[in-house]
Amino acid sequence: MSNQTKHSTLLQGAGADHATLSEQFNKDEARVNWHDETLWWIRLKRDKAAHNIPEWEQLRETASQIKNNVLSNLSEYLVQFEEQAKRNGAIVHWAADAKEHNKIVLSIIKQHNETRLVKSKSMLTEECHLNEYLKTNGIEVIDTDLGERIVQLADEPPSHIVLPCIHWKKEEIGELFHQQLGTPEGNADPQFLAHAARLHLREKFLTRKIAITGVNFAIAETGEFVVCTNEGNADMGAHLADVHIACMAIEKIIPERKHLGVFLRLLARSATGQPVTTYSSHFKNPRSHQELHIVLVDNGRSTQLGREDFRNSLKCIRCAACFNTCPVYRRSGGHSYHTAIAGPIGSILAPNLDMKQYADLPFASTLCGSCSNVCPVKIDIHQQLYKWRQVLVQQGYAPASKKIAMKSMAVTLSSPSLYKTAGKAVRWLVKHLSFITNNKLNPWYKQREMPEVPKQSFNEWYKKNKKFPGQPPAPKGE
Ligand code: SF4
């Protein structure tokens, strides 16, 4: 079986929920263990980098406060940014949603009679499914981030926002490059593969006249924007192209240039444990004879801003620290989230776009809170996930079986005598008719041993053992 076939099996079942897609990922136990350990290793690198800065917590607090200000004054900062960017010579477009964003990008390409372009990493364009849209309109898009190019060659979406092909092993990439780029069979040396990718991409950079980039930070004060990469591919594309299109989500604004240092110090350390991203490139004025377009995209963000409980999710700087620490993400893989931005933050953002389609995602969490602890902008991620669960149940998007189970549980737990009777009945059933719980219809039983049923309830045990010295007597009755 080829790598492409192997990996595309992970994507089977479009329309399937997180649990079903995770089960597919979990079929390859070795991959799951390795994926888990690799991401945990990155989490540890992040911890080390954070602990090396005594003012780390102060930085997080400052970043969070700056973003609070941005979210409270977003429209003003956006207008200020637009005015400054226009003064700098950029052409600014506004897109209400993904459809409009894609149309604007296509119209710019068509104005220049081009059919080919290079694109550096932009999760916004993934969210808008820009590549697919352009492809159906006859435009060839070459992703130039190495990880993104690998998944593009394999016809897959990225599985992680910072490390798009983290689920691929180097041997598999060697085989993919052999099939797609004609490298010698069996060569999986990372240095050799990176060199092959560099040669392959160099030709694309030199021949494409349009380059698309994302935007990490946009400064309202100056109208400039910053793109962070470790490979320099955004710079290479934008500097060689006649037309630079920067696709920017509206929450990427920061008020002043002096605020940038706060975010740049947090971003790379939180993402990979590096002190700073290798290239933090500022774009302000277009080069002479170059056109610079900035497309400002809402796509549901104004709605999220209006949701009191979830507006803070717009502070996200896409570092992926919450992915790397999440025990569910690490063992279920990015594709199981069936949305462009996976992981804990994706599970908050996606239901805002479509509650029905993404109703499963806020439940794909242990609510352990590790995500909130590592978030550099202090988003209360696990609390928002918990809140989404309540909203989704209230709005009728929880499965009927879950609703019935929870209602029965509420009735049972609110009546001591009913609880006692139910406990006895369940202990007897599990002991004598164990197939009732130990069967494949029980999701817990699929991957776990069910615990042995205790001989007595805690209540019975307590009544027998209540005479501890110094302990208050057990309450009478129940
Ligand atoms: S929610 Fe926080 S930790 Fe997660 S990607 Fe965004 S900024 Fe990073």
XYZ file of C-alpha atoms in Angstrom, residues 171 174-179 182-188 192-193:
16
model
C 10.517 6.977 5.808
C 11.064 9.508 1.543
C 8.648 7.200 -0.268
C 6.292 10.100 -1.108
C 9.166 12.153 -2.537
C 10.316 9.130 -4.514
C 6.830 8.816 -6.041
C 11.599 11.275 -8.319
C 14.132 11.068 -5.458
C 16.008 7.735 -5.127
C 13.920 4.977 -3.568
C 14.656 4.229 0.105
C 16.432 7.514 0.848
C 14.799 8.991 3.959
C 18.652 14.929 1.705
C 14.850 15.247 1.617
